[in-house]
Amino acid sequence: MTTHIALDVLVIGWGKAGKTLAAKLSATRKVGLVEQYATMYGGTCINIGCVPTKALITSASRHVDSSSTDADYFEKSVAHRNALIEKMRAKNHSMLEGKVLLIDGKARFSGPHSVVIEPSNADDSSRSTHDSIDESAAESITVSAPIIIINTGAVTRIPDIPGTDLPHVYTSTSIQHAQPFPQSLTIIGGGFIGLEFATMMNDFGSHVTILDSSDVFLSRLDRDVADKLYDTMTAQGIEIISRARVEKISQADNGQLTVYTSADAFTSDAVLLATGRTAATANLNLDAAGIEVDSRGSIVVDDHLRTNVEGVYAVGDVNGGPQFTYISFDDHRIVLDDIIGNGTRVRSDRVAVPTASFVRPPLSSVGMTEDEARAAGRNIVVKKADIADIAVMPRPKIIGSPEGMAKFILDADTDEILGAVLYCVDSQELINTVALAMRLHAPASMLRDGIWTHPASTEVFNGVL
Ligand SMILES: Cc1cc2nc3c(=O)[nH]c(=O)nc-3n(C[C@H](O)[C@H](O)[C@H](O)COP(=O)(O)OP(=O)(O)OC[C@H]3O[C@@H](n4cnc5c(N)ncnc54)[C@H](O)[C@@H]3O)c2cc1C
Ligand SMILES: NC(=O)c1ccc[n+]([C@@H]2O[C@H](COP(=O)([O-])OP(=O)(O)OC[C@H]3O[C@@H](n4cnc5c(N)ncnc54)[C@H](O)[C@@H]3O)[C@@H](O)[C@H]2O)c1
């Protein structure tokens, strides 16, 4: 038997943008939200992304002070991670309960404004990219709504090589409760996920090797910054190999895995696949609605995040934009403005969007690199320093983390900041101040001459600018 429900708004997927839109729109409209896995209430960020990984990274950084074995300490850290996200998941559910019709199940389009929701009885997501399911819709439901917001996120891209389905070949999700703890780990991919898990697992006591296919390490950064990161991470014990053409993974009788590249072979207890994440559109039956996707499977949207089908929006990772929680959160503002505002807010208005990678110390950046500014023909001044050499900024030395560097690219004529990289303790906070200065077109001298608390990492501005 199929139940039919008519709503004003249906949100598919419990992502950051979708849950925020559902809560806000429910004040005036009949809103439903469908999520395929009960273990994913609240979405990727709180269940398998930002929050659990930063909890594990923090725990791992404290392992040096513990007397536990690596395996025991990892197990305790995973238990702490689990308890934390369980609370956040329950809170996410209770915040929408009673306001939004919450539907368990897997959604697929049956027409431009109609969706079929099927029970999803098992975690069939590829390569355990999501945790397992423990609840589902009992029967299929059809929902019709004039407004549908697709917020299904992204899933791990599995490289097309033999051996990715072997035991102990993990994704960023499954490695968060790896069993047994791998004393050695080969990571395929040296992007955000590869670097953060390298830091984490190295700190937990694993011997980590990163294999990345790019010609140079961290090609999006200036070479001086990438070299500093390379030197710091290798000094921490992490091996980094660029230009690695991975061909296959095989398993020996003792369970150990070997990753073969065109040039070499790397043997370890486990392998992590960290070669990017692809928009989760495969199961949505978008053809039935006539919704356009690009060659990478991401949903095509305009500047207002509208798809080519009237009333249907795509928000978060699924629309092919930058894959960050704060971008998904900003997507919600654009769609909210289109639905109940004056429709002027657009994606292309975003300026100075910062990023932070939680390696040790964190690596944060905003705006142009020096190479990009020079290639654009800008008249620039570069200000940079090693963190250990900044006398007016003692905080990194006080807390025992004096590594890293700070680099600012300034417009030589206006003194405006064109870009910055902060590879230092607290940089995930500092970079937001730089981004704000950029948005306000404030001169760098305003940060340089600012009166900041002491001892604080903010003094990097006094010392370098
Ligand atoms: C390991 C890791 C670490 C990360 N760390 C950070 C970080 O530190 N900072 C940061 O900003 N970003 C980080 N990210 C990226 C960030 O998590 C994502 O960009 C963000 O969560 C995207 O959210 P979203 O709104 O696109 O949807 P998501 O939160 O991904 O939600 C999509 C939801 O849709 C559900 N779904 C999918 N298909 C269907 C369907 N057919 N029917 C019903 N439900 C469906 C999924 O189960 C999922 O719950 C990290 C990602 C990963 C994987
Ligand atoms: N702190 C954060 O904000 C944070 C943390 C984790 C993830 N994320 C988000 O999640 C997204 C996905 O992360 P990711 O690290 O999987 O993707 P990524 O795009 O950041 O990095 C993928 C890396 O894999 C390499 N690669 C691709 N194919 C390869 C192959 N066959 N062999 C070897 N190397 C290969 C690429 O050169 C690249 O360096 C990121 O783009 C980011 O937006 C953000």
Coordinates of C-alpha atoms and ligand atoms in Angstrom, one line a residue, residues 12-17 34-37 40 42-45 48-50 53-54 105-107 130 151-154 172 176 193 196-197 277 280 283-284 315-318 323-326 328 358, ligand 1:
I12 CA 15.4 15.5 0.5
G13 CA 18.4 14.8 2.8
W14 CA 19.2 16.0 6.3
G15 CA 22.1 18.3 5.3
K16 CA 23.1 21.6 6.8
A17 CA 21.2 23.8 4.3
V34 CA 13.3 12.8 4.3
E35 CA 16.5 11.1 5.5
Q36 CA 17.6 7.7 4.3
Y37 CA 19.5 6.6 7.4
M40 CA 22.5 10.3 9.6
G42 CA 21.7 15.9 11.1
G43 CA 23.7 15.0 8.0
T44 CA 27.4 14.4 7.1
C45 CA 28.9 17.1 9.2
I48 CA 30.7 11.3 9.7
G49 CA 32.4 14.6 8.7
C50 CA 33.6 17.7 10.5
T53 CA 36.9 13.8 12.7
K54 CA 37.8 16.9 14.7
G105 CA 13.5 6.3 3.9
K106 CA 15.2 6.7 0.6
A107 CA 13.8 9.3 -1.8
H130 CA 27.7 6.2 5.7
N151 CA 20.2 18.3 -0.1
T152 CA 21.6 14.8 -0.5
G153 CA 25.3 15.6 0.0
A154 CA 28.2 13.6 -1.5
S172 CA 36.7 8.4 5.7
Q176 CA 36.6 6.2 12.1
I193 CA 40.6 14.2 4.0
E196 CA 43.6 15.4 8.2
F197 CA 43.5 11.6 8.6
R277 CA 33.7 13.0 -2.9
A280 CA 25.0 11.9 -4.2
N283 CA 19.8 7.1 -6.6
L284 CA 17.6 10.1 -7.1
V315 CA 21.8 22.9 -2.0
G316 CA 25.1 21.8 -0.4
D317 CA 27.6 19.3 -1.8
V318 CA 25.1 17.9 -4.3
Q323 CA 32.2 21.0 -0.2
F324 CA 32.1 22.8 3.2
T325 CA 29.4 22.9 5.9
Y326 CA 29.5 26.7 5.9
S328 CA 25.9 24.5 2.6
F358 CA 42.9 20.5 10.6
Ligands
LIG1 C1 35.5 13.2 6.8 C2 35.0 14.6 6.4 C3 35.4 15.7 7.1 C4 34.9 16.9 6.8 N1 35.3 18.0 7.6 C5 34.8 19.2 7.3 C6 35.2 20.4 8.1 O1 36.0 20.3 9.0 N2 34.7 21.6 7.8 C7 33.8 21.7 6.8 O2 33.3 22.8 6.6 N3 33.4 20.7 6.0 C8 33.9 19.4 6.2 N4 33.5 18.4 5.5 C9 32.5 18.6 4.4 C10 31.1 18.8 5.0 O3 30.9 17.7 5.9 C11 30.1 18.8 3.9 O4 30.5 19.8 2.9 C12 28.8 19.1 4.4 O5 28.4 18.2 5.5 C13 27.8 19.0 3.3 O6 26.5 19.0 3.7 P1 25.3 18.9 2.8 O7 24.4 20.0 3.2 O8 25.6 18.9 1.3 O9 24.6 17.5 3.0 P2 24.9 16.3 4.0 O10 25.2 16.8 5.4 O11 25.9 15.5 3.3 O12 23.5 15.5 4.1 C14 23.0 14.8 3.0 C15 22.1 13.8 3.6 O13 21.2 13.3 2.6 C16 21.0 11.9 2.9 N5 20.5 11.3 1.6 C17 21.3 11.1 0.5 N6 20.5 10.6 -0.5 C18 19.3 10.4 0.0 C19 18.0 10.0 -0.5 N7 18.0 9.5 -1.8 N8 17.0 10.0 0.2 C20 17.0 10.5 1.5 N9 18.1 10.9 2.1 C21 19.3 10.9 1.3 C22 22.3 11.4 3.4 O14 22.1 10.2 4.2 C23 22.8 12.6 4.2 O15 22.3 12.5 5.6 C24 34.0 17.1 5.8 C25 33.5 16.0 5.1 C26 34.0 14.7 5.4 C27 33.5 13.5 4.6

